[in-house]
Short mmCIF file of C-alpha atoms in Angstrom, two decimals:
data_model
loop_
_atom_site.label_atom_id
_atom_site.label_comp_id
_atom_site.label_asym_id
_atom_site.label_seq_id
_atom_site.Cartn_x
_atom_site.Cartn_y
_atom_site.Cartn_z
CA MET J 1 -205.18 12.67 10.39
CA SER J 2 -208.68 12.62 11.88
CA GLU J 3 -209.78 14.95 14.65
CA ASN J 4 -209.89 12.00 17.03
CA GLY J 5 -206.28 11.14 16.06
CA ARG J 6 -205.10 14.67 16.67
CA ALA J 7 -206.86 14.71 20.02
CA ALA J 8 -205.24 11.44 21.01
CA GLY J 9 -201.78 12.75 19.98
CA ALA J 10 -202.30 15.95 21.94
CA ALA J 11 -203.37 13.92 24.96
CA ARG J 12 -200.21 11.79 24.74
CA HIS J 13 -198.08 14.95 24.43
CA ARG J 14 -199.77 16.48 27.47
CA ALA J 15 -199.27 13.26 29.40
CA ALA J 16 -195.56 13.13 28.49
CA SER J 17 -195.11 16.80 29.46
CA ILE J 18 -196.90 16.24 32.76
CA ALA J 19 -194.75 13.19 33.45
CA ALA J 20 -191.51 15.08 32.65
CA THR J 21 -192.59 18.00 34.80
CA ALA J 22 -193.51 15.68 37.65
CA LEU J 23 -190.12 13.94 37.40
CA MET J 24 -188.32 17.30 37.45
CA LEU J 25 -190.35 18.47 40.45
CA LEU J 26 -189.65 15.20 42.23
CA GLN J 27 -185.91 15.59 41.63
CA LEU J 28 -185.98 19.18 42.86
CA MET J 29 -188.06 18.18 45.86
CA LEU J 30 -185.67 15.37 46.75
CA LEU J 31 -182.67 17.63 46.36
CA GLY J 32 -184.32 20.45 48.27
CA THR J 33 -185.32 18.14 51.13
CA ALA J 34 -182.11 16.12 51.10
CA ARG J 35 -181.71 16.67 54.82
CA ALA J 36 -184.90 14.70 55.40
CA VAL J 37 -184.39 12.13 52.64
CA ALA J 38 -180.67 11.34 52.94
CA ALA J 39 -178.87 10.23 56.06
CA PRO J 40 -175.37 10.88 57.41
CA GLY J 41 -172.88 8.81 55.44
CA ASP J 42 -175.07 8.55 52.33
CA LEU J 43 -173.57 9.10 48.88
CA ILE J 44 -174.62 12.49 47.47
CA ALA J 45 -172.40 12.94 44.38
CA ASP J 46 -169.64 11.15 42.47
CA VAL J 47 -167.15 12.42 39.88
CA ILE J 48 -164.34 10.69 37.96
CA VAL J 49 -161.22 12.74 37.23
CA ASN J 50 -159.85 12.91 33.68
CA GLU J 51 -156.33 11.63 34.38
CA GLU J 52 -154.29 8.70 33.18
CA TYR J 53 -152.32 6.30 35.37
CA PRO J 54 -150.63 7.04 37.74
CA ASP J 55 -152.26 10.47 38.22
CA ASN J 56 -155.71 8.92 38.38
CA VAL J 57 -154.70 7.15 41.59
CA SER J 58 -153.45 10.34 43.22
CA PRO J 59 -154.84 10.68 46.75
CA SER J 60 -155.50 14.45 46.79
CA VAL J 61 -158.72 16.47 46.85
CA ALA J 62 -159.47 20.04 47.96
CA PHE J 63 -162.45 22.41 47.78
CA ASP J 64 -162.12 26.22 47.58
CA GLY J 65 -165.80 27.10 47.91
CA SER J 66 -166.46 26.93 44.16
CA TYR J 67 -164.41 24.12 42.58
CA LEU J 68 -162.70 20.84 43.35
CA TYR J 69 -158.91 20.57 43.00
CA HIS J 70 -156.46 17.68 42.84
CA THR J 71 -152.86 16.93 41.87
CA GLY J 72 -150.84 13.94 40.73
CA TYR J 73 -148.52 12.11 43.10
CA GLY J 74 -145.83 14.76 43.57
CA GLY J 75 -147.45 16.45 40.59
CA SER J 76 -146.45 19.68 38.89
CA VAL J 77 -149.98 20.62 37.74
CA LEU J 78 -152.90 21.91 39.81
CA HIS J 79 -156.12 20.46 38.33
CA ARG J 80 -159.45 22.25 38.83
CA ILE J 81 -162.83 20.72 38.00
CA ASN J 82 -166.49 21.74 38.34
CA ILE J 83 -168.65 20.55 41.22
CA PRO J 84 -170.80 17.72 39.81
CA ALA J 85 -174.56 17.66 40.10
CA ALA J 86 -175.97 15.47 42.85
CA GLY J 87 -177.00 11.98 41.88
CA ALA J 88 -175.44 9.77 39.20
CA THR J 89 -171.72 9.29 38.65
CA ARG J 90 -170.32 11.84 36.19
CA GLN J 91 -167.08 12.47 34.35
CA ALA J 92 -165.19 15.56 35.48
CA ALA J 93 -166.15 18.69 33.56
CA GLY J 94 -164.67 22.15 33.10
CA GLN J 95 -161.11 21.06 33.86
CA VAL J 96 -158.51 23.83 34.09
CA ASP J 97 -154.83 22.92 34.50
CA THR J 98 -152.38 25.34 36.11
CA PRO J 99 -148.62 24.65 36.28
CA ILE J 100 -147.21 24.59 39.80
CA GLN J 101 -144.12 26.77 40.28
CA GLY J 102 -141.77 26.83 43.25
CA ALA J 103 -142.15 23.26 44.56
CA SER J 104 -139.04 21.33 43.51
CA SER J 105 -140.52 17.90 44.33
CA GLY J 106 -144.06 18.73 43.18
CA ILE J 107 -147.19 18.70 45.34
CA THR J 108 -148.81 15.49 46.56
CA THR J 109 -151.84 16.52 48.62
CA LEU J 110 -153.80 19.70 49.31
CA THR J 111 -156.03 21.30 51.93
CA TYR J 112 -157.80 24.63 51.52
CA ASP J 113 -157.36 27.63 53.84
CA ALA J 114 -160.36 29.94 53.32
CA GLY J 115 -158.86 32.73 55.40
CA ARG J 116 -155.78 33.02 53.20
CA GLY J 117 -157.58 32.03 50.01
CA ALA J 118 -154.87 29.47 49.25
CA PHE J 119 -153.97 25.80 49.71
CA TRP J 120 -151.54 24.19 52.08
CA GLY J 121 -149.69 21.49 50.16
CA VAL J 122 -147.07 18.89 50.98
CA GLY J 123 -144.20 18.23 48.59
CA GLY J 124 -143.29 14.92 47.06
CA ASP J 125 -140.55 14.56 49.68
CA GLY J 126 -143.19 14.38 52.44
CA LEU J 127 -141.36 17.06 54.42
CA SER J 128 -141.79 20.38 52.58
CA ILE J 129 -144.95 22.31 53.45
CA TYR J 130 -146.00 24.99 50.97
CA LEU J 131 -148.61 27.71 50.73
CA LEU J 132 -149.94 27.20 47.20
CA ARG J 133 -151.89 29.93 45.42
CA ARG J 134 -154.56 29.12 42.86
CA THR J 135 -152.26 30.74 40.31
CA GLY J 136 -149.90 27.78 40.86
CA VAL J 137 -147.25 29.73 42.79
CA ALA J 138 -145.93 27.71 45.75
CA THR J 139 -144.04 29.32 48.63
CA LEU J 140 -142.17 27.15 51.13
CA ALA J 141 -143.58 27.74 54.64
CA PHE J 142 -141.43 25.27 56.59
CA LYS J 143 -139.83 21.83 56.41
CA VAL J 144 -140.50 18.97 58.79
CA ASP J 145 -137.22 17.82 60.31
CA PRO J 146 -137.57 14.02 60.48
CA SER J 147 -135.12 13.80 63.38
CA THR J 148 -136.90 16.26 65.69
CA ASP J 149 -140.35 17.23 64.34
CA ARG J 150 -141.97 13.78 64.00
CA PRO J 151 -141.39 12.03 67.34
CA GLY J 152 -142.26 8.34 67.13
CA PHE J 153 -142.72 8.41 63.34
CA GLU J 154 -142.67 4.95 61.75
CA PRO J 155 -142.61 4.71 57.94
CA VAL J 156 -145.22 2.28 56.63
CA GLY J 157 -145.56 0.58 53.26
CA ASP J 158 -144.01 1.52 49.93
CA PHE J 159 -144.99 5.22 50.06
CA PRO J 160 -143.85 6.69 53.40
CA ASN J 161 -143.67 10.16 51.78
CA GLU J 162 -147.41 10.15 51.05
CA ILE J 163 -148.65 12.71 53.57
CA LYS J 164 -152.18 14.06 54.06
CA LEU J 165 -152.84 17.54 55.46
CA ALA J 166 -155.79 19.30 57.11
CA TYR J 167 -155.90 23.03 57.79
CA ASP J 168 -157.56 24.00 61.10
CA ALA J 169 -158.82 27.60 61.19
CA ALA J 170 -159.72 27.36 64.88
CA ASP J 171 -156.09 27.97 65.85
CA ASP J 172 -154.38 28.44 62.45
CA THR J 173 -152.64 25.06 62.54
CA ILE J 174 -152.02 22.06 60.28
CA TRP J 175 -152.70 18.38 60.99
CA TYR J 176 -150.15 16.09 59.29
CA SER J 177 -150.82 12.37 58.72
CA SER J 178 -148.63 9.86 56.88
CA ASP J 179 -150.56 7.37 54.76
CA ALA J 180 -151.13 4.08 56.63
CA GLY J 181 -149.48 5.52 59.76
CA VAL J 182 -151.17 5.64 63.16
CA ARG J 183 -149.88 8.99 64.49
CA ILE J 184 -151.32 12.35 63.40
CA TYR J 185 -149.05 15.34 64.08
CA HIS J 186 -150.13 18.91 64.83
CA TYR J 187 -148.06 21.89 63.62
CA HIS J 188 -148.28 25.66 63.66
CA THR J 189 -148.38 27.30 60.23
CA TYR J 190 -145.22 29.27 60.96
CA ALA J 191 -141.63 28.06 60.94
CA SER J 192 -139.09 27.93 63.71
CA ALA J 193 -136.02 30.19 63.63
CA ARG J 194 -134.25 27.51 61.61
CA GLY J 195 -137.13 27.07 59.16
CA SER J 196 -138.47 23.79 60.56
CA ALA J 197 -141.92 22.72 61.78
CA VAL J 198 -143.20 23.80 65.22
CA LEU J 199 -145.31 21.26 67.13
CA VAL J 200 -148.34 22.63 68.99
CA ASP J 201 -147.84 22.60 72.74
CA GLY J 202 -150.47 20.54 74.54
CA THR J 203 -151.67 18.67 71.42
CA PRO J 204 -148.52 17.83 69.41
CA TYR J 205 -149.99 14.54 68.12
CA PHE J 206 -152.35 11.66 68.87
CA ASP J 207 -152.55 7.99 67.86
CA VAL J 208 -155.51 6.18 66.27
CA ASN J 209 -154.48 2.69 67.41
CA VAL J 210 -154.70 3.05 71.19
CA PRO J 211 -157.72 1.27 72.75
CA PRO J 212 -160.46 2.21 73.35
CA ASN J 213 -159.94 4.87 70.66
CA ASP J 214 -158.67 2.51 67.96
CA MET J 215 -160.45 1.35 64.79
CA THR J 216 -160.15 -2.40 65.29
CA THR J 217 -163.75 -3.01 66.31
CA GLU J 218 -165.10 -1.51 63.08
CA CYS J 219 -162.35 -2.38 60.57
CA GLY J 220 -160.15 -5.07 62.13
CA TYR J 221 -157.06 -2.79 62.13
CA SER J 222 -156.16 0.87 62.70
CA GLN J 223 -154.46 3.47 60.51
CA SER J 224 -154.90 6.98 59.17
CA SER J 225 -155.22 7.37 55.39
CA GLY J 226 -156.63 10.89 55.28
CA VAL J 227 -157.61 13.66 57.69
CA THR J 228 -159.80 16.77 57.58
CA VAL J 229 -161.15 19.34 60.01
CA GLY J 230 -163.61 22.20 59.88
CA GLY J 231 -165.00 22.44 63.37
CA ALA J 232 -164.58 20.96 66.83
CA HIS J 233 -163.46 17.49 65.69
CA LEU J 234 -161.21 15.74 63.17
CA PHE J 235 -162.42 13.17 60.63
CA VAL J 236 -160.08 10.34 59.61
CA THR J 237 -160.35 7.85 56.73
CA ILE J 238 -158.93 4.32 56.81
CA SER J 239 -157.87 2.73 53.53
CA GLY J 240 -159.69 -0.51 52.69
CA CYS J 241 -162.57 0.19 55.09
CA SER J 242 -165.64 2.30 54.25
CA ILE J 243 -165.85 3.89 57.71
CA LEU J 244 -165.12 7.54 58.48
CA PHE J 245 -163.94 8.09 62.07
CA GLU J 246 -164.55 11.19 64.16
CA TYR J 247 -161.96 12.18 66.80
CA THR J 248 -161.53 15.00 69.26
CA LYS J 249 -158.34 17.01 68.86
CA THR J 250 -156.86 15.17 71.83
CA GLY J 251 -157.44 11.73 70.27
CA THR J 252 -160.73 10.49 71.73
CA LYS J 253 -162.85 8.55 69.24
CA VAL J 254 -166.32 10.11 69.05
CA SER J 255 -168.08 8.12 66.32
CA ALA J 256 -167.71 5.84 63.31
CA LEU J 257 -169.73 6.83 60.23
CA ALA J 258 -170.50 4.15 57.61
CA LEU J 259 -170.16 5.45 54.02
CA THR J 260 -173.14 4.09 52.03
CA PRO J 261 -172.67 2.89 49.39
CA TYR J 262 -168.92 2.95 48.88
CA ALA J 263 -168.01 1.28 45.60
CA GLY J 264 -164.28 1.95 45.75
CA ASP J 265 -161.42 -0.01 47.27
CA SER J 266 -159.60 2.57 49.36
CA THR J 267 -160.76 5.76 51.08
CA GLU J 268 -157.92 8.27 51.07
CA ASP J 269 -157.74 12.09 51.16
CA VAL J 270 -160.82 13.84 52.55
CA GLU J 271 -162.02 17.47 52.43
CA CYS J 272 -165.04 19.32 53.83
CA ASP J 273 -167.70 21.05 51.71
CA SER J 274 -170.52 22.87 53.48
CA LEU J 275 -171.62 24.92 50.44
CA SER J 276 -172.23 22.88 47.28
CA TYR J 277 -175.40 20.91 48.17
CA PRO J 278 -178.43 21.26 50.44
CA VAL J 279 -176.54 19.00 52.86
CA PRO J 280 -172.89 19.40 53.90
CA VAL J 281 -170.60 16.68 52.54
CA PHE J 282 -167.18 15.11 52.82
CA TRP J 283 -165.31 14.75 49.53
CA ILE J 284 -163.31 11.49 49.66
CA ARG J 285 -160.74 10.51 47.04
CA ASP J 286 -160.33 6.83 46.28
CA ALA J 287 -156.77 5.63 45.89
CA TYR J 288 -157.31 3.47 42.83
CA ASP J 289 -160.45 4.08 40.79
CA GLY J 290 -160.12 7.82 40.05
CA HIS J 291 -163.41 8.67 41.81
CA ILE J 292 -164.01 11.58 44.16
CA ARG J 293 -167.21 10.92 46.11
CA ALA J 294 -169.31 13.18 48.33
CA PHE J 295 -170.93 11.73 51.48
CA GLN J 296 -173.31 13.53 53.80
CA GLN J 297 -171.86 14.88 57.04
CA PRO J 298 -173.39 14.01 60.43
CA SER J 299 -174.62 17.59 61.03
CA ALA J 300 -174.69 21.04 59.45
CA ASP J 301 -171.62 22.22 61.34
CA SER J 302 -169.61 19.00 61.57
CA CYS J 303 -167.00 20.18 59.09
CA LEU J 304 -167.18 23.61 57.46
CA TYR J 305 -165.16 24.20 54.32
CA GLY J 306 -161.76 25.91 54.32
CA GLY J 307 -160.74 24.77 57.80
CA GLY J 308 -163.92 25.87 59.51
CA SER J 309 -163.70 29.64 59.35
CA THR J 310 -163.75 32.26 56.62
CA SER J 311 -162.29 34.99 58.80
CA ALA J 312 -158.72 36.11 58.22
CA PRO J 313 -156.21 33.99 60.16
CA THR J 314 -154.07 35.38 62.93
CA PRO J 315 -150.94 36.77 61.30
CA THR J 316 -147.92 34.52 61.49
CA PRO J 317 -145.61 35.90 64.18
CA THR J 318 -142.46 37.43 62.83
CA PRO J 319 -139.24 37.35 64.87
CA ALA J 320 -138.48 40.66 66.59
CA TRP J 321 -136.59 42.96 64.32
CA THR J 322 -133.44 44.58 65.69
CA PRO J 323 -132.73 47.82 63.86
CA THR J 324 -129.26 48.33 62.48
CA PRO J 325 -127.66 51.33 64.23
CA THR J 326 -127.17 54.36 62.04
CA PRO J 327 -123.44 54.84 61.49
CA THR J 328 -121.83 58.07 62.66
CA PRO J 329 -121.22 60.16 59.56
CA THR J 330 -117.57 60.64 58.65
CA PRO J 331 -116.57 64.30 57.97
CA ASN J 332 -116.03 65.08 54.36
CA TRP J 333 -112.46 64.29 53.44
CA THR J 334 -110.47 67.15 51.92
CA PRO J 335 -107.69 65.80 49.80
CA THR J 336 -104.17 67.13 50.51
CA PRO J 337 -103.08 69.14 47.49
CA THR J 338 -100.23 67.72 45.50
CA PRO J 339 -97.13 69.89 46.15
CA THR J 340 -95.71 71.84 43.23
CA PRO J 341 -92.51 70.11 42.17
CA THR J 342 -89.23 72.03 42.99
CA PRO J 343 -86.92 72.64 39.97
CA ASN J 344 -83.84 70.45 39.84
CA TRP J 345 -81.27 71.82 42.32
CA THR J 346 -77.65 72.37 41.13
CA PRO J 347 -75.27 72.08 44.04
CA THR J 348 -72.80 74.95 44.57
CA PRO J 349 -69.25 73.67 44.06
CA THR J 350 -66.95 73.75 47.03
CA PRO J 351 -64.33 76.55 46.44
CA THR J 352 -60.72 75.55 46.01
CA PRO J 353 -58.58 77.13 48.74
CA PRO J 354 -56.16 79.83 47.37
CA CYS J 355 -52.45 79.00 46.88
CA SER J 356 -49.97 80.05 49.62
CA THR J 357 -48.14 83.32 48.89
CA THR J 358 -45.23 82.56 51.16
CA PRO J 359 -42.20 81.95 48.90
CA THR J 360 -40.30 78.81 49.32
CA PRO J 361 -36.70 79.65 50.41
CA THR J 362 -33.97 78.86 47.92
CA PRO J 363 -31.23 76.73 49.46
CA THR J 364 -27.70 78.37 49.77
CA PRO J 365 -25.04 76.35 47.89
CA THR J 366 -22.20 74.90 49.89
CA PRO J 367 -18.77 76.25 48.70
CA THR J 368 -16.37 73.75 47.27
CA PRO J 369 -12.97 73.81 49.21
CA THR J 370 -9.87 74.87 47.28
CA PRO J 371 -6.90 72.42 47.60
CA LEU J 372 -3.66 73.68 49.22
CA SER J 373 -0.50 73.97 47.04
CA GLY J 374 2.71 72.50 48.47
#
């Protein structure tokens, strides 16, 4: 090769290196200045879970500060995957599967509690609420009594047991929303004396279909398909409509955030992530296509991960313990000695009275008369 040829090749190599470096710097610059480039509601990341039907249409997603988690519908396995890089759609990587133990009907949906370092999960029956460790061990916290703990509940559709949860660290409570329902219930994390759910006084529930706080203007109908919280307000998805609604905890609609672009059919479970990217995001699970997508939050503190606080939660109150009185000690019992057996007793015979010594008189014979001669 001539000197001119080598010079031309070196120039092309330098140009390619400069171009690659420039592209890398541009990507880093865009990612580092995402707050200025992206806008609230914009798509930041997208990952497809490695599950077959019907698990790939499971509506659950949770974030523990390092990884994403999901389960099947009433599933018996806790799936963990890596956080995907921002940008293009990616297949899930680094999957770790952990068997779930202690939940007889499996776990349908999850929400992360950063204070406890564990998930709150709802069983496949839609009524059992568990504290689920990352080791897969589930402990029943309480059961929702359908006759007393869900006032005004109306089952909707073919899956009335599909329940979404959101942990709220502000007051150590749980928000409970049935898929396609319009009422979101609010429970304490502790059980009643009979082991059932305890509604929060003052804010036991609110409805998303009451004007002017309904969703009809934006979507043409109203329903709750997923709920999350990590700050002052709740965020609610609506299946079939790519709008994320913001509500106060008393049910006032604050805003409607368009998710752009949303390529799925049905927004479902939603979880907050304020750590993984330069901008805070909502992770939203689609009901049908197996995607979990991250969309930018409205502000830096709209929805912090883990319920909104990393401090330890207020301990669950325990019923007052009544000590068992100490019993009065009983004096040591001295056994009565067994008496020594007495030898067989031979009765003394009764003496026979002595015979009488008085002689019996002998009778005197009567003389026979002598006949007279004549």
